[in-house]
Tab-separated table of C-alpha atoms in Angstrom:
chain	number	residue	atom	x	y	z
Q	1	UNK	CA	-3.405	-68.854	-11.992
Q	2	UNK	CA	-0.256	-67.368	-10.487
Q	3	UNK	CA	-0.655	-66.308	-6.841
Q	4	UNK	CA	0.498	-62.829	-5.748
Q	5	UNK	CA	3.909	-62.921	-4.135
Q	6	UNK	CA	4.798	-61.454	-0.779
Q	7	UNK	CA	6.478	-58.597	-2.664
Q	8	UNK	CA	3.128	-57.687	-4.189
Q	9	UNK	CA	1.564	-57.334	-0.741
Q	10	UNK	CA	4.526	-55.308	0.493
Q	11	UNK	CA	4.224	-52.993	-2.520
Q	12	UNK	CA	0.510	-52.521	-1.904
Q	13	UNK	CA	1.158	-51.733	1.734
Q	14	UNK	CA	3.785	-49.157	0.769
Q	15	UNK	CA	1.446	-47.505	-1.734
Q	16	UNK	CA	-1.332	-47.326	0.830
Q	17	UNK	CA	1.086	-45.861	3.347
Q	18	UNK	CA	2.334	-43.214	0.883
Q	19	UNK	CA	-1.244	-42.335	-0.107
Q	20	UNK	CA	-2.225	-42.062	3.545
Q	21	UNK	CA	0.748	-39.809	4.294
Q	22	UNK	CA	-0.086	-37.566	1.345
Q	23	UNK	CA	-3.688	-37.225	2.495
Q	24	UNK	CA	-2.567	-36.489	6.049
Q	25	UNK	CA	-0.088	-33.920	4.735
Q	26	UNK	CA	-2.805	-32.229	2.664
Q	27	UNK	CA	-5.103	-32.094	5.685
Q	28	UNK	CA	-2.296	-30.667	7.832
Q	29	UNK	CA	-1.648	-27.863	5.337
Q	30	UNK	CA	-5.368	-27.229	4.907
Q	31	UNK	CA	-5.730	-26.847	8.662
Q	32	UNK	CA	-2.654	-24.624	8.993
Q	33	UNK	CA	-3.461	-20.957	9.597
Q	34	UNK	CA	-1.349	-18.821	7.279
Q	35	UNK	CA	-1.370	-15.148	8.259
Q	36	UNK	CA	-2.017	-12.479	5.655
Q	37	UNK	CA	0.650	-9.828	5.148
Q	38	UNK	CA	-0.689	-6.281	5.485
Q	39	UNK	CA	0.886	-2.965	4.478
Q	40	UNK	CA	-0.504	0.541	4.924
Q	41	UNK	CA	0.426	2.943	2.124
Q	42	UNK	CA	0.023	6.624	2.976
Q	43	UNK	CA	-0.907	8.687	-0.077
Q	44	UNK	CA	-0.897	12.451	-0.679
Q	45	UNK	CA	-3.847	12.586	-3.095
Q	46	UNK	CA	-3.452	15.588	-5.428
Q	47	UNK	CA	0.146	15.962	-4.277
Q	48	UNK	CA	1.072	12.958	-6.410
Q	49	UNK	CA	0.452	15.131	-9.485
Q	50	UNK	CA	2.770	17.952	-8.367
Q	51	UNK	CA	5.469	16.427	-6.153
Q	52	UNK	CA	8.833	15.806	-7.797
Q	53	UNK	CA	9.441	12.441	-6.080
Q	54	UNK	CA	6.219	10.947	-4.746
Q	55	UNK	CA	4.597	10.898	-8.176
Q	56	UNK	CA	2.008	8.590	-9.708
Q	57	UNK	CA	4.848	6.853	-11.577
Q	58	UNK	CA	6.607	6.303	-8.246
Q	59	UNK	CA	3.396	4.799	-6.861
Q	60	UNK	CA	3.120	2.482	-9.856
Q	61	UNK	CA	6.624	1.147	-9.299
Q	62	UNK	CA	5.982	0.763	-5.588
Q	63	UNK	CA	2.729	-1.162	-5.992
Q	64	UNK	CA	4.267	-3.392	-8.651
Q	65	UNK	CA	7.047	-4.201	-6.199
Q	66	UNK	CA	4.613	-4.861	-3.346
Q	67	UNK	CA	2.595	-7.136	-5.668
Q	68	UNK	CA	-0.578	-7.269	-3.530
Q	69	UNK	CA	-3.435	-9.739	-3.833
Q	70	UNK	CA	-5.940	-7.166	-2.568
Q	71	UNK	CA	-5.880	-3.355	-2.504
Q	72	UNK	CA	-8.186	-1.764	0.068
Q	73	UNK	CA	-9.052	1.702	-1.183
Q	74	UNK	CA	-10.395	5.040	0.037
Q	75	UNK	CA	-13.356	4.620	-2.310
Q	76	UNK	CA	-16.869	4.300	-0.820
Q	77	UNK	CA	-18.494	0.934	-1.593
Q	78	UNK	CA	-21.548	2.671	-3.083
Q	79	UNK	CA	-19.334	4.541	-5.570
Q	80	UNK	CA	-17.139	1.649	-6.631
Q	81	UNK	CA	-19.352	-0.012	-9.243
Q	82	UNK	CA	-19.798	3.249	-11.158
Q	83	UNK	CA	-16.041	3.866	-11.059
Q	84	UNK	CA	-15.155	0.312	-12.094
Q	85	UNK	CA	-17.789	0.062	-14.838
Q	86	UNK	CA	-16.731	3.437	-16.240
Q	87	UNK	CA	-13.109	2.364	-16.292
Q	88	UNK	CA	-13.921	-0.884	-18.065
Q	89	UNK	CA	-16.041	0.973	-20.602
Q	90	UNK	CA	-13.945	4.099	-21.253
Q	91	UNK	CA	-10.515	3.183	-19.866
Q	92	UNK	CA	-10.835	6.207	-17.584
Q	93	UNK	CA	-12.514	7.231	-14.322
Q	94	UNK	CA	-15.541	9.522	-14.433
Q	95	UNK	CA	-17.133	8.772	-11.034
Q	96	UNK	CA	-16.844	12.131	-9.180
Q	97	UNK	CA	-15.609	10.931	-5.787
Q	98	UNK	CA	-13.024	8.507	-7.181
Q	99	UNK	CA	-11.758	11.175	-9.596
Q	100	UNK	CA	-10.418	13.114	-6.586
Q	101	UNK	CA	-7.713	10.496	-6.057
Q	102	UNK	CA	-4.875	10.349	-8.617
Q	103	UNK	CA	-3.584	7.222	-6.860
Q	104	UNK	CA	-6.641	5.379	-8.185
Q	105	UNK	CA	-7.266	7.211	-11.464
Q	106	UNK	CA	-3.652	7.042	-12.687
Q	107	UNK	CA	-2.252	4.112	-10.734
Q	108	UNK	CA	-4.458	1.428	-9.177
Q	109	UNK	CA	-7.139	1.107	-11.859
Q	110	UNK	CA	-4.640	1.127	-14.763
Q	111	UNK	CA	-2.447	-1.423	-12.961
Q	112	UNK	CA	-5.453	-3.712	-12.539
Q	113	UNK	CA	-5.261	-4.408	-16.282
Q	114	UNK	CA	-1.835	-6.041	-16.016
Q	115	UNK	CA	-1.620	-7.169	-12.379
Q	116	UNK	CA	-3.615	-9.833	-10.582
Q	117	UNK	CA	-5.151	-8.030	-7.594
Q	118	UNK	CA	-8.674	-7.275	-6.436
Q	119	UNK	CA	-9.713	-3.689	-5.662
Q	120	UNK	CA	-11.864	-3.482	-2.537
Q	121	UNK	CA	-13.693	-0.226	-1.658
Q	122	UNK	CA	-13.564	0.485	2.089
Q	123	UNK	CA	-14.145	4.221	2.650
Q	124	UNK	CA	-16.800	5.182	5.189
Q	125	UNK	CA	-17.282	8.568	3.475
Q	126	UNK	CA	-20.695	9.734	2.269
Q	127	UNK	CA	-21.617	13.017	0.579
Q	128	UNK	CA	-24.273	13.738	3.212
Q	129	UNK	CA	-21.698	13.299	5.966
Q	130	UNK	CA	-19.175	15.528	4.193
Q	131	UNK	CA	-21.748	18.264	3.549
Q	132	UNK	CA	-22.938	18.238	7.166
Q	133	UNK	CA	-19.364	18.340	8.456
Q	134	UNK	CA	-18.571	21.336	6.269
Q	135	UNK	CA	-21.668	23.219	7.455
Q	136	UNK	CA	-20.914	22.519	11.115
Q	137	UNK	CA	-17.281	23.601	10.821
Q	138	UNK	CA	-18.303	26.843	9.113
Q	139	UNK	CA	-20.823	27.492	11.895
Q	140	UNK	CA	-18.203	26.858	14.597
Q	141	UNK	CA	-15.728	29.183	12.894
Q	142	UNK	CA	-18.303	32.016	12.826
Q	143	UNK	CA	-19.591	31.423	16.367
Q	144	UNK	CA	-18.031	34.084	18.624
Q	145	UNK	CA	-18.571	31.863	21.665
Q	146	UNK	CA	-16.297	29.251	20.067
Q	147	UNK	CA	-13.403	31.571	19.217
Q	148	UNK	CA	-11.043	29.879	21.677
Q	149	UNK	CA	-11.834	26.429	20.315
Q	150	UNK	CA	-11.349	27.513	16.733
Q	151	UNK	CA	-8.084	29.263	17.571
Q	152	UNK	CA	-6.799	26.139	19.341
Q	153	UNK	CA	-7.635	24.108	16.231
Q	154	UNK	CA	-5.884	26.590	13.915
Q	155	UNK	CA	-2.838	26.776	16.189
Q	156	UNK	CA	-2.506	22.981	16.333
Q	157	UNK	CA	-2.686	22.751	12.543
Q	158	UNK	CA	-0.025	25.424	12.182
Q	159	UNK	CA	2.157	23.519	14.649
Q	160	UNK	CA	1.794	20.352	12.582
Q	161	UNK	CA	2.606	22.217	9.365
Q	162	UNK	CA	5.662	23.929	10.851
Q	163	UNK	CA	7.102	20.677	12.231
Q	164	UNK	CA	6.428	18.917	8.954
Q	165	UNK	CA	8.214	21.616	6.957
Q	166	UNK	CA	11.040	21.819	9.495
Q	167	UNK	CA	11.738	18.122	8.931
Q	168	UNK	CA	12.900	19.011	5.432
Q	169	UNK	CA	11.136	15.898	4.183
Q	170	UNK	CA	7.812	17.203	2.916
Q	171	UNK	CA	6.103	14.480	0.844
Q	172	UNK	CA	9.145	12.216	1.214
Q	173	UNK	CA	7.649	8.696	1.001
Q	174	UNK	CA	10.259	7.383	3.450
Q	175	UNK	CA	9.341	10.005	6.037
Q	176	UNK	CA	5.606	9.576	5.475
Q	177	UNK	CA	5.982	5.920	6.440
Q	178	UNK	CA	7.458	6.570	9.887
Q	179	UNK	CA	6.054	6.852	13.399
Q	180	UNK	CA	7.528	10.357	13.600
Q	181	UNK	CA	5.341	11.469	10.696
Q	182	UNK	CA	2.271	10.010	12.415
Q	183	UNK	CA	3.089	11.803	15.678
Q	184	UNK	CA	3.436	15.145	13.855
Q	185	UNK	CA	0.095	14.650	12.111
Q	186	UNK	CA	-1.499	13.761	15.444
Q	187	UNK	CA	-0.775	17.212	16.879
Q	188	UNK	CA	-3.361	18.793	14.616
Q	189	UNK	CA	-5.653	15.812	14.178
Q	190	UNK	CA	-6.006	14.972	17.865
Q	191	UNK	CA	-6.806	18.589	18.736
Q	192	UNK	CA	-9.407	18.581	15.965
Q	193	UNK	CA	-10.749	15.298	17.317
Q	194	UNK	CA	-10.929	16.394	20.961
Q	195	UNK	CA	-12.655	19.663	20.136
Q	196	UNK	CA	-15.093	18.648	17.423
Q	197	UNK	CA	-15.455	14.873	16.978
Q	198	UNK	CA	-18.700	14.447	18.898
Q	199	UNK	CA	-20.158	17.641	17.486
Q	200	UNK	CA	-19.367	16.684	13.889
Q	201	UNK	CA	-21.115	13.330	14.248
Q	202	UNK	CA	-20.245	10.874	11.488
Q	203	UNK	CA	-17.858	13.446	10.016
Q	204	UNK	CA	-15.698	13.684	13.138
Q	205	UNK	CA	-12.112	12.480	12.886
Q	206	UNK	CA	-12.456	9.492	15.207
Q	207	UNK	CA	-15.872	8.677	13.811
Q	208	UNK	CA	-14.858	8.677	10.153
Q	209	UNK	CA	-11.818	6.530	10.939
Q	210	UNK	CA	-14.078	4.071	12.736
Q	211	UNK	CA	-16.306	3.979	9.646
Q	212	UNK	CA	-13.307	3.427	7.342
Q	213	UNK	CA	-11.832	0.775	9.580
Q	214	UNK	CA	-15.121	-1.085	9.926
Q	215	UNK	CA	-15.016	-1.720	6.171
Q	216	UNK	CA	-11.315	-2.580	6.327
Q	217	UNK	CA	-11.998	-5.121	9.068
Q	218	UNK	CA	-14.776	-6.701	7.008
Q	219	UNK	CA	-12.260	-7.310	4.219
Q	220	UNK	CA	-9.636	-8.645	6.648
Q	221	UNK	CA	-12.167	-11.022	8.179
Q	222	UNK	CA	-13.380	-12.240	4.789
Q	223	UNK	CA	-9.841	-13.173	3.754
Q	224	UNK	CA	-8.533	-14.253	7.168
Q	225	UNK	CA	-5.709	-16.830	7.115
Q	226	UNK	CA	-5.453	-17.029	3.332
Q	227	UNK	CA	-1.730	-16.268	3.181
Q	228	UNK	CA	-2.386	-13.235	0.959
Q	229	UNK	CA	-0.772	-9.804	0.767
Q	230	UNK	CA	-3.164	-6.926	1.475
Q	231	UNK	CA	-2.315	-3.300	0.696
Q	232	UNK	CA	-4.336	-0.541	2.400
Q	233	UNK	CA	-4.188	2.783	0.525
Q	234	UNK	CA	-5.497	5.905	2.265
Q	235	UNK	CA	-4.507	9.511	2.782
Q	236	UNK	CA	-1.356	9.517	4.929
Q	237	UNK	CA	-3.117	11.221	7.844
Q	238	UNK	CA	-5.171	8.070	8.421
Q	239	UNK	CA	-2.141	5.787	8.513
Q	240	UNK	CA	-1.276	6.160	12.201
Q	241	UNK	CA	-4.890	5.546	13.292
Q	242	UNK	CA	-5.138	2.385	11.190
Q	243	UNK	CA	-1.775	1.029	12.333
Q	244	UNK	CA	-2.795	1.423	15.972
Q	245	UNK	CA	-5.835	-0.779	15.341
Q	246	UNK	CA	-4.078	-3.245	13.055
Q	247	UNK	CA	-1.408	-3.896	15.699
Q	248	UNK	CA	-4.153	-5.327	17.925
Q	249	UNK	CA	-4.766	-8.193	15.491
Q	250	UNK	CA	-2.937	-11.490	15.882
Q	251	UNK	CA	-4.046	-12.951	12.547
Q	252	UNK	CA	-1.936	-10.694	10.292
Q	253	UNK	CA	1.706	-9.817	9.796
Q	254	UNK	CA	2.198	-6.066	9.464
Q	255	UNK	CA	4.978	-5.324	6.988
Q	256	UNK	CA	7.136	-2.198	6.983
Q	257	UNK	CA	7.032	-0.094	3.825
Q	258	UNK	CA	10.747	0.825	3.841
Q	259	UNK	CA	12.093	-2.396	2.241
Q	260	UNK	CA	9.721	-1.908	-0.686
Q	261	UNK	CA	10.765	1.740	-1.006
Q	262	UNK	CA	14.410	0.626	-1.026
Q	263	UNK	CA	13.701	-1.899	-3.759
Q	264	UNK	CA	12.520	0.700	-6.284
Q	265	UNK	CA	15.334	3.208	-5.821
């Protein structure tokens, strides 16, 4: 029988070396930590149905351009199944809380039929919390011993509104996604927070943002270092609060919204 030549042994050695390199390369890539990309999209809820620019069609184009793997939504986890099942069954949203948000009814859920992303509910809202907050705010407004507090709250809100209108960029998606917009919103929101957060309990501004963000963080932790793109969609007033917390993380890359806005013009 013919004996293997030296070339045979060399070839075997080369094949083993190549195989070993490939396995080492696979392990290296498996061990590599790839940061997720995160964007925060500030929405205007019912305003998307009436604004001439920041419409639901505009949102559709924007989300298609962003092409996220996950969309974190202002939908409470305990309301999501009813909303999702209803959409699958009737091709429409009938769950009462979710129906309040045109960005989900007319944009995110319909897009889920043609795009490959997962909708994740992250809102900390509950009906009990909202009802209690409303009752407490009405009581504060009627309490003559709290007149100064209520007036300070009203004045701060008017200041926010006047600065917003003076910008000449009301509901402009470019302006909404700026630090200036966040600072204007903070004038009213921080006064509201300082005066009433503790008193309003779970419905306070800081407290509800903590509840929202707790769910957001759970999603970020679940998908940590997967090299995915994550889009957070909430009312624009929450955007500044979330960005402040997100900037503390070293496992994500925060993306600016402006390049994606440019791309759909």
